[in-house]
Structure formats: C-alpha cells, structure tokens
PDB file of C-alpha atoms in Angstrom:
ATOM      1  CA  MET Z   1     104.055-120.621  32.692  1.00 94.00           C
ATOM      2  CA  THR Z   2     101.048-118.397  34.009  1.00 98.00           C
ATOM      3  CA  PHE Z   3      98.112-116.534  33.038  1.00 98.00           C
ATOM      4  CA  SER Z   4     100.062-113.569  34.281  1.00 98.00           C
ATOM      5  CA  GLU Z   5     102.897-113.921  32.624  1.00 98.00           C
ATOM      6  CA  VAL Z   6     101.333-115.026  29.009  1.00 98.00           C
ATOM      7  CA  THR Z   7      99.769-111.638  29.721  1.00 98.00           C
ATOM      8  CA  LYS Z   8     102.348-109.326  30.288  1.00 98.00           C
ATOM      9  CA  THR Z   9     104.592-111.480  27.129  1.00 98.00           C
ATOM     10  CA  PHE Z  10     101.559-110.242  24.921  1.00 98.00           C
ATOM     11  CA  ALA Z  11     101.419-106.896  26.247  1.00 98.00           C
ATOM     12  CA  THR Z  12     105.430-106.264  25.475  1.00 98.00           C
ATOM     13  CA  SER Z  13     105.001-108.488  21.949  1.00 98.00           C
ATOM     14  CA  LEU Z  14     104.688-106.658  18.533  1.00 97.00           C
ATOM     15  CA  PRO Z  15     101.525-106.426  17.010  1.00 96.00           C
ATOM     16  CA  GLY Z  16     100.722-108.857  14.349  1.00 94.00           C
ATOM     17  CA  THR Z  17     100.045-112.630  13.926  1.00 96.00           C
ATOM     18  CA  ASP Z  18     103.169-113.944  15.597  1.00 97.00           C
ATOM     19  CA  SER Z  19     101.874-112.842  18.484  1.00 98.00           C
ATOM     20  CA  TYR Z  20      98.887-114.790  18.106  1.00 98.00           C
ATOM     21  CA  VAL Z  21     100.516-117.913  17.273  1.00 98.00           C
ATOM     22  CA  LYS Z  22     102.311-117.630  20.502  1.00 98.00           C
ATOM     23  CA  LEU Z  23      99.266-116.938  22.635  1.00 98.00           C
ATOM     24  CA  ARG Z  24      97.197-119.918  20.846  1.00 98.00           C
ATOM     25  CA  LYS Z  25     100.379-121.898  21.700  1.00 98.00           C
ATOM     26  CA  ALA Z  26     100.064-120.569  25.232  1.00 98.00           C
ATOM     27  CA  MET Z  27      96.775-121.300  25.884  1.00 98.00           C
ATOM     28  CA  ARG Z  28      97.054-125.031  24.435  1.00 98.00           C
ATOM     29  CA  THR Z  29      99.875-125.355  27.571  1.00 98.00           C
ATOM     30  CA  LEU Z  30      97.803-123.996  29.689  1.00 98.00           C
ATOM     31  CA  ILE Z  31      94.684-126.081  29.003  1.00 98.00           C
ATOM     32  CA  GLN Z  32      96.756-129.329  29.889  1.00 98.00           C
ATOM     33  CA  GLU Z  33      98.304-127.695  33.066  1.00 98.00           C
ATOM     34  CA  ASP Z  34      95.695-126.284  34.592  1.00 98.00           C
ATOM     35  CA  PRO Z  35      92.514-128.007  33.478  1.00 98.00           C
ATOM     36  CA  LYS Z  36      90.073-126.114  35.737  1.00 97.00           C
ATOM     37  CA  ASN Z  37      90.196-123.294  34.236  1.00 98.00           C
ATOM     38  CA  ALA Z  38      90.432-124.532  30.560  1.00 98.00           C
ATOM     39  CA  SER Z  39      87.597-122.859  29.573  1.00 98.00           C
ATOM     40  CA  VAL Z  40      89.189-119.366  30.232  1.00 98.00           C
ATOM     41  CA  TYR Z  41      92.424-120.877  28.009  1.00 98.00           C
ATOM     42  CA  PHE Z  42      89.972-122.086  25.436  1.00 98.00           C
ATOM     43  CA  LEU Z  43      87.877-118.911  24.758  1.00 98.00           C
ATOM     44  CA  ILE Z  44      91.468-116.889  24.290  1.00 98.00           C
ATOM     45  CA  PHE Z  45      92.845-119.537  22.001  1.00 98.00           C
ATOM     46  CA  GLY Z  46      89.842-119.547  20.163  1.00 98.00           C
ATOM     47  CA  PHE Z  47      90.222-115.864  19.578  1.00 98.00           C
ATOM     48  CA  ALA Z  48      93.577-115.903  18.903  1.00 98.00           C
ATOM     49  CA  ARG Z  49      93.676-119.053  16.710  1.00 98.00           C
ATOM     50  CA  THR Z  50      90.809-117.042  14.499  1.00 97.00           C
ATOM     51  CA  TYR Z  51      93.085-113.774  14.149  1.00 97.00           C
ATOM     52  CA  VAL Z  52      95.578-116.390  12.903  1.00 97.00           C
ATOM     53  CA  MET Z  53      93.353-117.467  10.480  1.00 97.00           C
ATOM     54  CA  LEU Z  54      91.659-114.775   9.162  1.00 96.00           C
ATOM     55  CA  TYR Z  55      94.808-112.471   8.904  1.00 96.00           C
ATOM     56  CA  GLU Z  56      97.892-114.550   8.398  1.00 94.00           C
ATOM     57  CA  ASP Z  57      98.113-114.394   4.884  1.00 93.00           C
ATOM     58  CA  GLN Z  58      96.672-110.726   4.945  1.00 92.00           C
ATOM     59  CA  GLU Z  59      98.605-107.361   5.103  1.00 92.00           C
ATOM     60  CA  VAL Z  60      96.979-105.282   8.068  1.00 93.00           C
ATOM     61  CA  SER Z  61      97.728-102.012   8.858  1.00 96.00           C
ATOM     62  CA  PRO Z  62      99.716-101.443  12.174  1.00 96.00           C
ATOM     63  CA  GLN Z  63      96.937 -99.584  13.203  1.00 97.00           C
ATOM     64  CA  PHE Z  64      94.625-102.227  12.824  1.00 96.00           C
ATOM     65  CA  ALA Z  65      97.156-104.924  14.442  1.00 96.00           C
ATOM     66  CA  GLU Z  66      97.799-102.311  16.984  1.00 97.00           C
ATOM     67  CA  ASP Z  67      93.928-101.546  18.155  1.00 96.00           C
ATOM     68  CA  ASN Z  68      93.207-105.177  17.685  1.00 96.00           C
ATOM     69  CA  GLN Z  69      96.034-106.278  20.685  1.00 98.00           C
ATOM     70  CA  LYS Z  70      94.834-103.594  22.822  1.00 97.00           C
ATOM     71  CA  LEU Z  71      91.541-105.140  22.582  1.00 97.00           C
ATOM     72  CA  MET Z  72      92.658-109.000  22.927  1.00 98.00           C
ATOM     73  CA  LEU Z  73      94.752-107.315  25.786  1.00 98.00           C
ATOM     74  CA  SER Z  74      91.634-106.004  27.678  1.00 98.00           C
ATOM     75  CA  TYR Z  75      90.212-109.174  27.177  1.00 98.00           C
ATOM     76  CA  LEU Z  76      93.547-111.067  28.663  1.00 98.00           C
ATOM     77  CA  ASN Z  77      93.315-108.211  32.040  1.00 98.00           C
ATOM     78  CA  ILE Z  78      89.653-109.013  32.865  1.00 98.00           C
ATOM     79  CA  LEU Z  79      90.204-112.708  33.046  1.00 98.00           C
ATOM     80  CA  ASP Z  80      93.583-112.417  34.752  1.00 98.00           C
ATOM     81  CA  GLU Z  81      92.114-110.335  37.453  1.00 98.00           C
ATOM     82  CA  ALA Z  82      89.849-113.081  38.042  1.00 98.00           C
ATOM     83  CA  LEU Z  83      92.034-115.956  37.755  1.00 98.00           C
ATOM     84  CA  LYS Z  84      93.966-114.301  40.453  1.00 98.00           C
ATOM     85  CA  LYS Z  85      90.980-114.163  42.787  1.00 97.00           C
ATOM     86  CA  GLN Z  86      91.288-117.747  42.414  1.00 95.00           C
ATOM     87  CA  ASP Z  87      87.126-117.890  42.853  1.00 96.00           C
ATOM     88  CA  ALA Z  88      84.854-119.707  40.760  1.00 97.00           C
ATOM     89  CA  GLN Z  89      82.375-116.763  40.533  1.00 98.00           C
ATOM     90  CA  SER Z  90      84.787-114.375  39.517  1.00 98.00           C
ATOM     91  CA  ILE Z  91      86.067-116.043  36.861  1.00 98.00           C
ATOM     92  CA  TYR Z  92      82.588-117.350  35.246  1.00 98.00           C
ATOM     93  CA  GLN Z  93      81.417-113.255  35.817  1.00 98.00           C
ATOM     94  CA  ALA Z  94      84.670-112.509  33.681  1.00 98.00           C
ATOM     95  CA  LEU Z  95      84.285-114.704  31.071  1.00 98.00           C
ATOM     96  CA  ASN Z  96      80.438-113.599  30.600  1.00 98.00           C
ATOM     97  CA  LYS Z  97      81.912-109.914  30.564  1.00 98.00           C
ATOM     98  CA  VAL Z  98      84.650-110.686  27.992  1.00 98.00           C
ATOM     99  CA  VAL Z  99      81.601-112.697  26.085  1.00 98.00           C
ATOM    100  CA  ASN Z 100      79.300-109.605  25.981  1.00 97.00           C
ATOM    101  CA  GLU Z 101      82.187-107.262  24.946  1.00 97.00           C
ATOM    102  CA  TYR Z 102      83.126-109.537  21.956  1.00 97.00           C
ATOM    103  CA  GLU Z 103      79.427-109.779  20.900  1.00 96.00           C
ATOM    104  CA  ASN Z 104      79.223-105.695  21.169  1.00 95.00           C
ATOM    105  CA  SER Z 105      82.626-105.654  19.046  1.00 93.00           C
ATOM    106  CA  LYS Z 106      83.714-105.635  15.566  1.00 90.00           C
ATOM    107  CA  LYS Z 107      84.145-109.327  15.800  1.00 90.00           C
ATOM    108  CA  VAL Z 108      87.873-109.090  13.887  1.00 90.00           C
ATOM    109  CA  PHE Z 109      88.877-112.199  15.786  1.00 90.00           C
TER     110      PHE Z 109
END
C-alpha cells in the first residue's frame, strides 16, 4: 500500500466516518512500513482519528460530510505530491502548508 493508493481510495469512498476509520488504519500501517515519512502519516492519522471521535455517534448532514471529505482530500493531495518527489524539503514544506491551512480552517477534525 502506498500513500497515493490510500488517497485514491479515500477520494472514491463514501463520505462518512467509515472512510476515516479506513484512512486511520491505513496511516497506522504506513507508519510501520515507511517510518522515514511517519510524520506525514501521523498528521493524517490524527485528523482521521479526531473526525471519528467527534462524529461517529452523531448524525451529520450529507453536505457536511462531503465538504469535510473534500478538505481532507485536499490535504492528502498536497502531501501525496510532496511524497512523490521523495525530497525532504518538499515534504517539510507540504507538512507546513497543511498545518497552516488547517489552522486557518474551521477545524472540524
């Protein structure tokens, strides 16, 4: 499994907590398989874990779920592009970009 494969799977999954559970599990696996990039996987793992904890037992509107899936997908795409470059500087910049975008967002996860 690669980060790109996980990103594609998430992009085509139905919006909702099940997608985030799968994303979280995939990130845990990638942390073990690719410890060199563990910080990338851990960031996404944390986002996915928080989403599940917050919304697992709550009814959310389809629009809310779709909007947040798009937001997560934007983060995944930023990080995926950096990982494809296999350059530490690109990965570091992508991590900073995602964190800054998250800080300026509604912080739903």
